[in-house]
XYZ file of C-alpha atoms in Angstrom:
250
model
C -24.640 8.665 -20.825
C -25.943 5.181 -20.891
C -23.859 2.829 -22.532
C -25.842 -0.034 -24.406
C -25.150 -3.608 -25.416
C -26.438 -4.536 -29.037
C -28.840 -7.908 -28.828
C -27.564 -8.091 -32.697
C -31.873 -8.200 -33.374
C -31.898 -4.904 -35.124
C -36.048 -3.995 -34.360
C -34.935 -5.139 -30.380
C -32.381 -2.713 -30.423
C -34.404 0.165 -31.904
C -36.875 -0.611 -29.611
C -34.949 -0.369 -26.744
C -33.183 2.932 -27.670
C -30.370 1.435 -28.702
C -30.274 -2.153 -27.333
C -29.754 -3.523 -23.576
C -28.681 -1.320 -21.234
C -24.903 -1.962 -20.060
C -25.097 -3.813 -16.782
C -28.696 -3.773 -16.901
C -31.566 -6.005 -16.627
C -34.312 -6.896 -19.470
C -37.749 -8.086 -18.239
C -39.772 -10.412 -20.647
C -42.926 -10.046 -19.335
C -45.926 -12.451 -21.050
C -49.146 -13.912 -20.214
C -49.957 -17.890 -20.300
C -50.652 -17.677 -24.240
C -48.081 -15.410 -25.484
C -44.952 -16.529 -26.906
C -43.205 -13.587 -25.762
C -40.697 -16.322 -23.915
C -39.310 -17.407 -27.362
C -38.057 -13.558 -28.055
C -36.247 -13.752 -24.462
C -34.410 -16.966 -26.108
C -33.790 -15.855 -28.920
C -32.285 -12.295 -27.947
C -30.102 -14.467 -25.732
C -29.431 -16.657 -28.713
C -28.163 -13.840 -30.536
C -25.898 -12.374 -28.062
C -24.260 -15.653 -27.515
C -23.784 -15.595 -31.449
C -22.176 -12.246 -31.295
C -19.722 -13.570 -28.885
C -21.188 -13.183 -25.141
C -21.030 -16.056 -22.797
C -24.333 -17.196 -21.631
C -25.181 -18.310 -17.986
C -28.832 -19.668 -17.613
C -30.001 -20.217 -14.046
C -32.875 -22.808 -14.727
C -35.638 -22.771 -11.716
C -38.631 -24.218 -13.486
C -37.898 -27.616 -15.382
C -35.877 -30.433 -15.486
C -33.218 -29.890 -17.803
C -34.375 -32.316 -21.219
C -37.427 -29.952 -21.106
C -35.344 -26.614 -21.027
C -33.430 -27.991 -24.079
C -36.939 -28.367 -25.844
C -37.494 -25.188 -25.439
C -34.582 -23.635 -26.271
C -34.737 -25.420 -29.405
C -37.400 -23.392 -30.659
C -35.247 -20.332 -30.806
C -32.710 -22.492 -32.453
C -30.643 -22.593 -29.095
C -28.203 -25.767 -29.210
C -27.693 -26.127 -25.272
C -25.042 -29.155 -25.931
C -23.308 -27.692 -28.796
C -23.142 -24.545 -26.634
C -21.971 -25.695 -23.370
C -19.263 -28.388 -24.849
C -17.556 -25.048 -26.837
C -17.366 -23.293 -23.307
C -19.803 -20.683 -24.653
C -22.795 -21.441 -22.306
C -23.045 -22.773 -18.307
C -26.364 -24.085 -16.781
C -27.028 -23.389 -13.008
C -29.519 -25.748 -12.728
C -31.327 -25.176 -9.199
C -34.418 -26.866 -10.449
C -32.440 -30.366 -10.638
C -30.179 -29.371 -7.438
C -33.767 -29.064 -5.349
C -34.566 -32.695 -6.933
C -31.458 -34.166 -6.687
C -31.326 -34.901 -10.360
C -27.903 -35.726 -11.288
C -26.144 -34.168 -14.011
C -22.111 -34.461 -14.985
C -21.874 -32.556 -17.834
C -18.984 -30.004 -17.064
C -21.481 -26.871 -18.108
C -24.156 -27.707 -15.923
C -23.756 -26.466 -12.602
C -25.529 -27.924 -9.728
C -25.821 -27.456 -5.685
C -25.302 -30.320 -4.240
C -27.314 -30.954 -0.848
C -29.419 -27.803 -1.669
C -31.560 -25.849 1.433
C -33.127 -22.519 1.628
C -30.774 -21.753 3.989
C -27.451 -22.340 2.169
C -28.778 -22.409 -1.280
C -28.028 -18.825 -1.818
C -24.136 -18.303 -0.268
C -23.404 -21.330 -2.480
C -25.010 -19.922 -5.526
C -22.928 -16.592 -4.635
C -19.864 -18.655 -4.826
C -20.987 -20.408 -8.301
C -21.001 -16.897 -9.228
C -17.352 -16.550 -8.233
C -15.896 -19.277 -9.786
C -17.571 -18.802 -13.139
C -16.421 -15.501 -13.002
C -12.708 -16.714 -12.610
C -13.038 -18.620 -15.951
C -14.211 -15.267 -18.150
C -11.806 -13.730 -19.632
C -11.098 -10.156 -19.644
C -13.610 -7.836 -21.624
C -16.323 -10.658 -22.222
C -19.721 -9.767 -22.222
C -21.883 -12.308 -19.798
C -25.809 -12.230 -20.606
C -27.547 -14.001 -18.101
C -31.193 -15.908 -18.400
C -33.629 -16.351 -15.568
C -35.764 -19.193 -16.698
C -38.065 -18.548 -14.834
C -39.307 -15.786 -12.425
C -42.488 -17.668 -11.899
C -40.464 -20.968 -11.594
C -38.390 -19.148 -8.832
C -41.562 -18.116 -7.284
C -43.468 -21.723 -7.034
C -40.534 -24.052 -6.383
C -38.656 -21.797 -3.725
C -41.090 -19.455 -2.343
C -41.316 -15.637 -2.614
C -38.734 -14.861 0.355
C -36.165 -17.179 -1.605
C -36.687 -15.298 -4.779
C -36.802 -12.003 -3.125
C -33.163 -12.556 -1.275
C -31.688 -14.444 -4.280
C -32.618 -11.320 -6.601
C -31.058 -9.075 -4.492
C -28.026 -11.041 -3.554
C -27.447 -11.693 -7.194
C -27.305 -7.853 -7.995
C -25.471 -7.165 -4.784
C -22.888 -9.803 -6.556
C -23.113 -8.494 -9.949
C -22.164 -4.858 -8.484
C -19.267 -5.853 -6.342
C -17.718 -7.684 -9.173
C -17.511 -4.577 -10.976
C -16.547 -2.749 -7.893
C -13.879 -4.801 -6.706
C -12.319 -6.866 -9.205
C -9.804 -5.382 -11.999
C -10.981 -7.228 -15.121
C -13.499 -5.884 -16.928
C -16.737 -8.013 -17.434
C -19.679 -6.906 -18.844
C -22.970 -8.483 -17.097
C -26.328 -8.435 -18.605
C -29.408 -10.290 -17.669
C -32.613 -11.022 -19.309
C -35.460 -12.564 -17.564
C -38.123 -14.613 -18.518
C -41.967 -14.048 -16.638
C -45.351 -15.430 -16.905
C -46.870 -12.590 -15.038
C -50.197 -14.681 -14.758
C -48.297 -17.351 -12.674
C -47.690 -14.963 -9.831
C -49.279 -12.593 -7.579
C -49.962 -8.763 -9.156
C -47.654 -7.519 -6.309
C -44.844 -9.726 -7.099
C -45.125 -8.422 -11.267
C -44.898 -5.070 -9.908
C -41.915 -5.585 -7.861
C -40.471 -7.322 -10.379
C -41.120 -4.554 -12.969
C -40.080 -2.001 -10.384
C -36.112 -3.728 -10.708
C -36.248 -3.736 -14.132
C -33.878 -1.669 -16.332
C -36.079 -2.483 -19.664
C -39.046 -4.127 -20.014
C -40.997 -6.105 -23.028
C -44.423 -6.693 -22.520
C -46.629 -9.378 -24.505
C -50.556 -8.456 -24.115
C -52.258 -11.708 -26.586
C -55.609 -11.258 -27.263
C -57.947 -14.452 -29.103
C -60.662 -12.971 -31.229
C -62.596 -13.751 -34.835
C -59.284 -12.294 -35.875
C -57.011 -15.439 -34.113
C -54.427 -14.877 -31.781
C -52.631 -11.783 -32.054
C -50.297 -10.028 -29.847
C -49.372 -6.833 -28.520
C -45.721 -6.128 -27.883
C -45.441 -2.863 -25.672
C -42.055 -1.342 -24.536
C -42.736 0.591 -21.449
C -39.376 1.421 -20.154
C -36.127 1.796 -20.963
C -32.986 3.636 -19.210
C -31.985 4.915 -22.693
C -32.300 9.009 -22.222
C -33.708 8.885 -26.267
C -35.949 6.083 -25.427
C -39.696 6.901 -26.386
C -42.355 3.881 -25.357
C -43.836 1.971 -28.377
C -46.037 -0.832 -29.107
C -46.447 -3.387 -32.174
C -49.317 -5.417 -33.128
C -48.735 -8.936 -34.677
C -50.630 -11.656 -35.684
C -49.829 -14.964 -34.381
C -52.227 -17.462 -36.042
C -54.121 -18.320 -39.634
C -57.908 -19.413 -39.790
C -58.110 -23.348 -40.834
C -60.895 -25.146 -41.353
C -61.105 -28.557 -39.542
C -63.824 -31.385 -39.807
C -63.487 -33.494 -36.224
C -67.107 -34.462 -35.874
């Protein structure tokens, strides 16, 4: 039987077949107009609200810009970080030498492609030592396209593989039980198709957003094509995001 962890959002849990697969990874894939990334943040926030410890891998933006985006989902990084419920591994700030001394923000000093991944794995180990036994840890990769563009495909590939191996070793080699789940955000239009295909193949569960603009306004199809829960059946939904307004500007 495949174990699942509830996200706390009933409709999402139902669509995935019961929740996020225990020790699994959920990919939120969207296009350039989509608001799918907001759903990823809402799931992340909901799980923190339910007692999980959140860890954000920040690859794309300065922390100030990341804060603006998380506020869209009602997630206050400062509040959760000070309360010990959230950590940010700031790869973007590490690469561009943007210092941040807040205790919940972790950077890699002297970032380089050669030493960055081993140092990141050491950070995983230090974080693990701070986390109580029996905890659920939810990781958020924000974002995969940022990882690709800022650090290159080879570093992205190596980091993902090393992270998967590290999480597995954490379960096998440590006596204390920690449930580790990951949510990854991907703007699939920002990376080549073969990269998207590879990321899909690595994912245990996928929620895909497909936006469409026409006379009806902005609509999105939400497709759930994969979940490794045995009872899962693929589903899709359509939602209308915009309402027509008339404006006189010329």
